[in-house]
Amino acid sequence: MSKAVVLLSGGLDSTTCLSIAIKEGYDVYTLSFDYGQKNNKEILCTQEIVKYYSIKEHKIIKVGNVGGSALTNDDIEVPDYQGLPNIPVTYVPARNIIFLSYAVGYAEVIGAEAIYIGVNAVDYSGYPDCTPEFIEAFQEVVKVGTKAGINGRPVKILTPLMNLSKAEIIKLACENNAPLHLTSSCYRGGDKACGVCDSCVLRLKGFKEAGIVDPVEYV
């Protein structure tokens, strides 16, 4: 059975990606990151999600916090949703560059042929590291900067959610019986989701458009 690494944040999109990788028949290994995010609940969610799927190996990598983001800095407040600017203060500098770099290394070690990442360029917050252009460029880096790539077998970066709306992602997750009740999307990361940050608003909008009730609790 072919192996795949799934980047699992504990949120809706990455959990949907995990359900897709499993449905497509991969032997899945999950990788999560503690990068100093205020939403520590995310990490707890990843642990419950991997238990749900009986994932054989789940790594949580702790990486340094370079600052500069409302998601990691206590002195930068997470804003309520006010419409999405080009790049909001919740952008975490180089986050997916770092995450994918670890994932590529891990994939080489275990002999995985693919990496799943739940980036989306439709209902998203305008992050530059969630675009098709970024993924295409990083795939080129993998081709020329890894042993597997030089040998003609570069690890494939798969982005099955890239062109889906949030409603379409939610419908797909439900079709795959993904455990959305175990996920956390809120940027503030309280016991209950705030319902008013960018991530909560996009999630709630998606559930409404999908005609499905969000199973997580809100303030």
CSV table of C-alpha atoms in Angstrom, one decimal:
chain,number,residue,atom,x,y,z
A,1,MET,CA,0.0,0.0,0.0
A,2,SER,CA,1.3,3.4,-0.9
A,3,LYS,CA,2.0,5.9,1.9
A,4,ALA,CA,0.9,9.5,2.3
A,5,VAL,CA,1.6,12.2,4.8
A,6,VAL,CA,-1.4,14.3,5.8
A,7,LEU,CA,-0.8,17.8,7.3
A,8,LEU,CA,-3.4,17.8,10.1
A,9,SER,CA,-4.2,21.0,11.9
A,10,GLY,CA,-7.3,19.9,13.7
A,11,GLY,CA,-9.5,22.1,11.6
A,12,LEU,CA,-12.2,21.3,9.1
A,13,ASP,CA,-10.2,21.4,5.9
A,14,SER,CA,-7.3,19.3,7.0
A,15,THR,CA,-9.6,16.7,8.5
A,16,THR,CA,-11.5,16.5,5.2
A,17,CYS,CA,-8.1,16.0,3.5
A,18,LEU,CA,-7.4,13.2,5.9
A,19,SER,CA,-10.7,11.5,5.0
A,20,ILE,CA,-9.9,11.8,1.3
A,21,ALA,CA,-6.4,10.3,1.7
A,22,ILE,CA,-7.9,7.4,3.6
A,23,LYS,CA,-10.7,6.9,1.0
A,24,GLU,CA,-8.2,6.9,-1.8
A,25,GLY,CA,-6.4,4.0,-0.2
A,26,TYR,CA,-3.3,5.5,1.2
A,27,ASP,CA,-1.5,4.2,4.3
A,28,VAL,CA,-1.7,7.5,6.1
A,29,TYR,CA,0.8,9.2,8.5
A,30,THR,CA,-0.3,12.5,10.1
A,31,LEU,CA,1.9,15.5,10.9
A,32,SER,CA,0.8,18.4,13.1
A,33,PHE,CA,2.6,21.5,14.4
A,34,ASP,CA,2.8,23.4,17.6
A,35,TYR,CA,4.0,26.8,16.3
A,36,GLY,CA,3.0,28.9,19.3
A,37,GLN,CA,-0.6,29.3,18.1
A,38,LYS,CA,-3.1,30.8,20.6
A,39,ASN,CA,-5.6,28.0,19.6
A,40,ASN,CA,-3.9,25.2,21.6
A,41,LYS,CA,-7.2,23.3,21.2
A,42,GLU,CA,-6.2,22.5,17.7
A,43,ILE,CA,-3.5,20.1,18.9
A,44,LEU,CA,-5.9,18.4,21.3
A,45,CYS,CA,-8.3,18.0,18.3
A,46,THR,CA,-5.6,16.3,16.2
A,47,GLN,CA,-5.1,13.7,18.9
A,48,GLU,CA,-8.8,12.9,19.0
A,49,ILE,CA,-9.0,12.8,15.2
A,50,VAL,CA,-6.1,10.3,14.8
A,51,LYS,CA,-7.7,8.1,17.5
A,52,TYR,CA,-11.0,8.2,15.5
A,53,TYR,CA,-9.2,6.9,12.4
A,54,SER,CA,-6.7,4.7,14.3
A,55,ILE,CA,-3.7,6.4,12.6
A,56,LYS,CA,-0.6,4.3,13.2
A,57,GLU,CA,1.8,7.2,13.5
A,58,HIS,CA,1.1,10.9,14.4
A,59,LYS,CA,3.9,13.3,14.9
A,60,ILE,CA,3.5,16.7,16.6
A,61,ILE,CA,6.4,19.0,15.7
A,62,LYS,CA,7.2,22.0,17.8
A,63,VAL,CA,8.6,24.9,15.8
A,64,GLY,CA,9.7,28.3,16.8
A,65,ASN,CA,7.4,31.3,16.7
A,66,VAL,CA,8.8,34.1,14.7
A,67,GLY,CA,5.9,36.4,15.6
A,68,GLY,CA,4.2,38.9,13.5
A,69,SER,CA,0.7,37.2,13.5
A,70,ALA,CA,-2.5,37.6,15.5
A,71,LEU,CA,-2.6,33.8,15.7
A,72,THR,CA,0.7,33.6,17.7
A,73,ASN,CA,1.3,37.0,19.3
A,74,ASP,CA,-0.5,38.0,22.6
A,75,ASP,CA,0.0,41.7,21.8
A,76,ILE,CA,-1.8,41.4,18.4
A,77,GLU,CA,-5.5,40.9,18.9
A,78,VAL,CA,-7.5,38.4,16.7
A,79,PRO,CA,-10.0,40.7,14.9
A,80,ASP,CA,-13.6,40.0,14.4
A,81,TYR,CA,-14.7,39.4,10.8
A,82,GLN,CA,-14.9,42.7,8.9
A,83,GLY,CA,-14.5,41.5,5.3
A,84,LEU,CA,-11.3,40.0,4.1
A,85,PRO,CA,-8.4,42.2,3.3
A,86,ASN,CA,-5.7,41.0,0.9
A,87,ILE,CA,-3.5,39.6,3.7
A,88,PRO,CA,-5.0,39.9,7.2
A,89,VAL,CA,-3.1,40.1,10.5
A,90,THR,CA,-3.9,36.4,11.1
A,91,TYR,CA,-1.4,35.5,8.4
A,92,VAL,CA,1.5,33.5,9.9
A,93,PRO,CA,4.8,34.3,8.1
A,94,ALA,CA,6.0,31.4,6.0
A,95,ARG,CA,3.8,28.9,7.8
A,96,ASN,CA,3.1,26.5,5.0
A,97,ILE,CA,6.7,26.8,3.7
A,98,ILE,CA,7.8,25.5,7.1
A,99,PHE,CA,5.1,22.8,7.4
A,100,LEU,CA,5.6,21.5,3.9
A,101,SER,CA,9.4,21.4,4.3
A,102,TYR,CA,9.0,19.1,7.4
A,103,ALA,CA,6.4,17.1,5.5
A,104,VAL,CA,8.7,16.5,2.6
A,105,GLY,CA,11.5,15.4,4.8
A,106,TYR,CA,9.2,13.1,6.7
A,107,ALA,CA,7.8,11.7,3.5
A,108,GLU,CA,11.3,10.8,2.3
A,109,VAL,CA,12.1,9.1,5.5
A,110,ILE,CA,9.1,6.8,5.5
A,111,GLY,CA,9.0,6.4,1.7
A,112,ALA,CA,5.7,8.2,1.2
A,113,GLU,CA,4.7,9.2,-2.4
A,114,ALA,CA,2.3,12.0,-1.5
A,115,ILE,CA,1.6,14.9,0.9
A,116,TYR,CA,-2.0,16.1,1.4
A,117,ILE,CA,-2.5,19.7,2.5
A,118,GLY,CA,-5.9,21.4,2.9
A,119,VAL,CA,-5.1,24.7,1.3
A,120,ASN,CA,-8.0,26.5,-0.4
A,121,ALA,CA,-8.1,29.5,-2.7
A,122,VAL,CA,-11.9,30.0,-2.8
A,123,ASP,CA,-13.3,30.6,0.7
A,124,TYR,CA,-10.1,31.5,2.5
A,125,SER,CA,-8.4,34.4,4.3
A,126,GLY,CA,-6.2,35.6,1.5
A,127,TYR,CA,-3.0,33.9,2.6
A,128,PRO,CA,-0.3,33.8,-0.1
A,129,ASP,CA,0.8,30.3,0.9
A,130,CYS,CA,-2.6,28.8,0.1
A,131,THR,CA,-2.6,29.5,-3.6
A,132,PRO,CA,-2.0,27.3,-6.6
A,133,GLU,CA,1.0,29.4,-7.5
A,134,PHE,CA,2.6,28.7,-4.2
A,135,ILE,CA,2.0,25.0,-4.4
A,136,GLU,CA,3.3,24.8,-7.9
A,137,ALA,CA,6.5,26.7,-6.9
A,138,PHE,CA,7.0,24.5,-3.9
A,139,GLN,CA,6.6,21.3,-6.0
A,140,GLU,CA,9.5,22.6,-8.2
A,141,VAL,CA,11.6,22.9,-5.0
A,142,VAL,CA,10.8,19.3,-4.1
A,143,LYS,CA,11.9,18.2,-7.6
A,144,VAL,CA,15.3,19.8,-7.4
A,145,GLY,CA,16.0,19.9,-3.7
A,146,THR,CA,15.4,16.3,-2.5
A,147,LYS,CA,17.0,12.9,-3.2
A,148,ALA,CA,13.6,11.5,-4.3
A,149,GLY,CA,13.2,14.4,-6.7
A,150,ILE,CA,16.7,14.1,-8.2
A,151,ASN,CA,16.0,10.4,-8.7
A,152,GLY,CA,12.8,11.2,-10.7
A,153,ARG,CA,10.4,10.3,-7.9
A,154,PRO,CA,9.5,13.6,-6.2
A,155,VAL,CA,6.9,13.5,-3.5
A,156,LYS,CA,3.6,14.8,-4.9
A,157,ILE,CA,1.9,17.7,-3.1
A,158,LEU,CA,-1.8,17.0,-3.3
A,159,THR,CA,-4.4,19.8,-2.7
A,160,PRO,CA,-7.8,18.3,-3.3
A,161,LEU,CA,-9.7,21.2,-1.7
A,162,MET,CA,-7.9,24.0,-3.6
A,163,ASN,CA,-10.9,24.9,-5.8
A,164,LEU,CA,-13.8,24.0,-3.6
A,165,SER,CA,-16.1,26.3,-1.7
A,166,LYS,CA,-16.4,25.8,2.0
A,167,ALA,CA,-19.9,24.4,1.5
A,168,GLU,CA,-18.5,21.9,-1.0
A,169,ILE,CA,-15.7,20.9,1.4
A,170,ILE,CA,-18.3,20.3,4.2
A,171,LYS,CA,-20.5,18.2,1.9
A,172,LEU,CA,-17.5,16.1,0.9
A,173,ALA,CA,-16.4,15.7,4.5
A,174,CYS,CA,-19.9,14.5,5.4
A,175,GLU,CA,-20.0,12.1,2.5
A,176,ASN,CA,-16.7,10.6,3.8
A,177,ASN,CA,-18.0,10.5,7.4
A,178,ALA,CA,-15.2,12.8,8.5
A,179,PRO,CA,-15.4,13.6,12.3
A,180,LEU,CA,-16.2,17.3,12.0
A,181,HIS,CA,-17.5,17.2,15.6
A,182,LEU,CA,-13.9,16.8,16.6
A,183,THR,CA,-12.5,19.7,14.7
A,184,SER,CA,-11.7,23.3,15.8
A,185,SER,CA,-11.5,26.2,13.4
A,186,CYS,CA,-11.8,29.2,15.7
A,187,TYR,CA,-8.7,31.5,15.7
A,188,ARG,CA,-9.3,32.3,19.4
A,189,GLY,CA,-9.4,28.7,20.5
A,190,GLY,CA,-11.7,28.9,23.5
A,191,ASP,CA,-13.8,26.1,24.9
A,192,LYS,CA,-16.5,27.2,22.5
A,193,ALA,CA,-15.8,28.8,19.1
A,194,CYS,CA,-16.2,32.6,19.1
A,195,GLY,CA,-18.3,32.7,15.9
A,196,VAL,CA,-17.0,36.1,14.8
A,197,CYS,CA,-13.4,35.7,13.7
A,198,ASP,CA,-12.6,35.2,10.0
A,199,SER,CA,-12.3,31.4,10.3
A,200,CYS,CA,-15.5,31.0,12.3
A,201,VAL,CA,-17.5,33.2,9.9
A,202,LEU,CA,-16.3,31.3,6.8
A,203,ARG,CA,-17.0,28.0,8.5
A,204,LEU,CA,-20.5,29.0,9.6
A,205,LYS,CA,-21.2,30.4,6.1
A,206,GLY,CA,-20.1,27.1,4.6
A,207,PHE,CA,-22.4,25.0,6.8
A,208,LYS,CA,-25.3,27.3,6.1
A,209,GLU,CA,-24.8,27.1,2.3
A,210,ALA,CA,-24.4,23.3,2.6
A,211,GLY,CA,-27.6,23.0,4.6
A,212,ILE,CA,-25.9,21.2,7.3
A,213,VAL,CA,-25.8,22.0,11.1
A,214,ASP,CA,-22.3,22.6,12.4
A,215,PRO,CA,-21.6,20.1,15.2
A,216,VAL,CA,-19.3,22.3,17.2
A,217,GLU,CA,-20.4,24.6,19.9
A,218,TYR,CA,-20.3,28.4,19.6
A,219,VAL,CA,-20.4,31.2,22.2
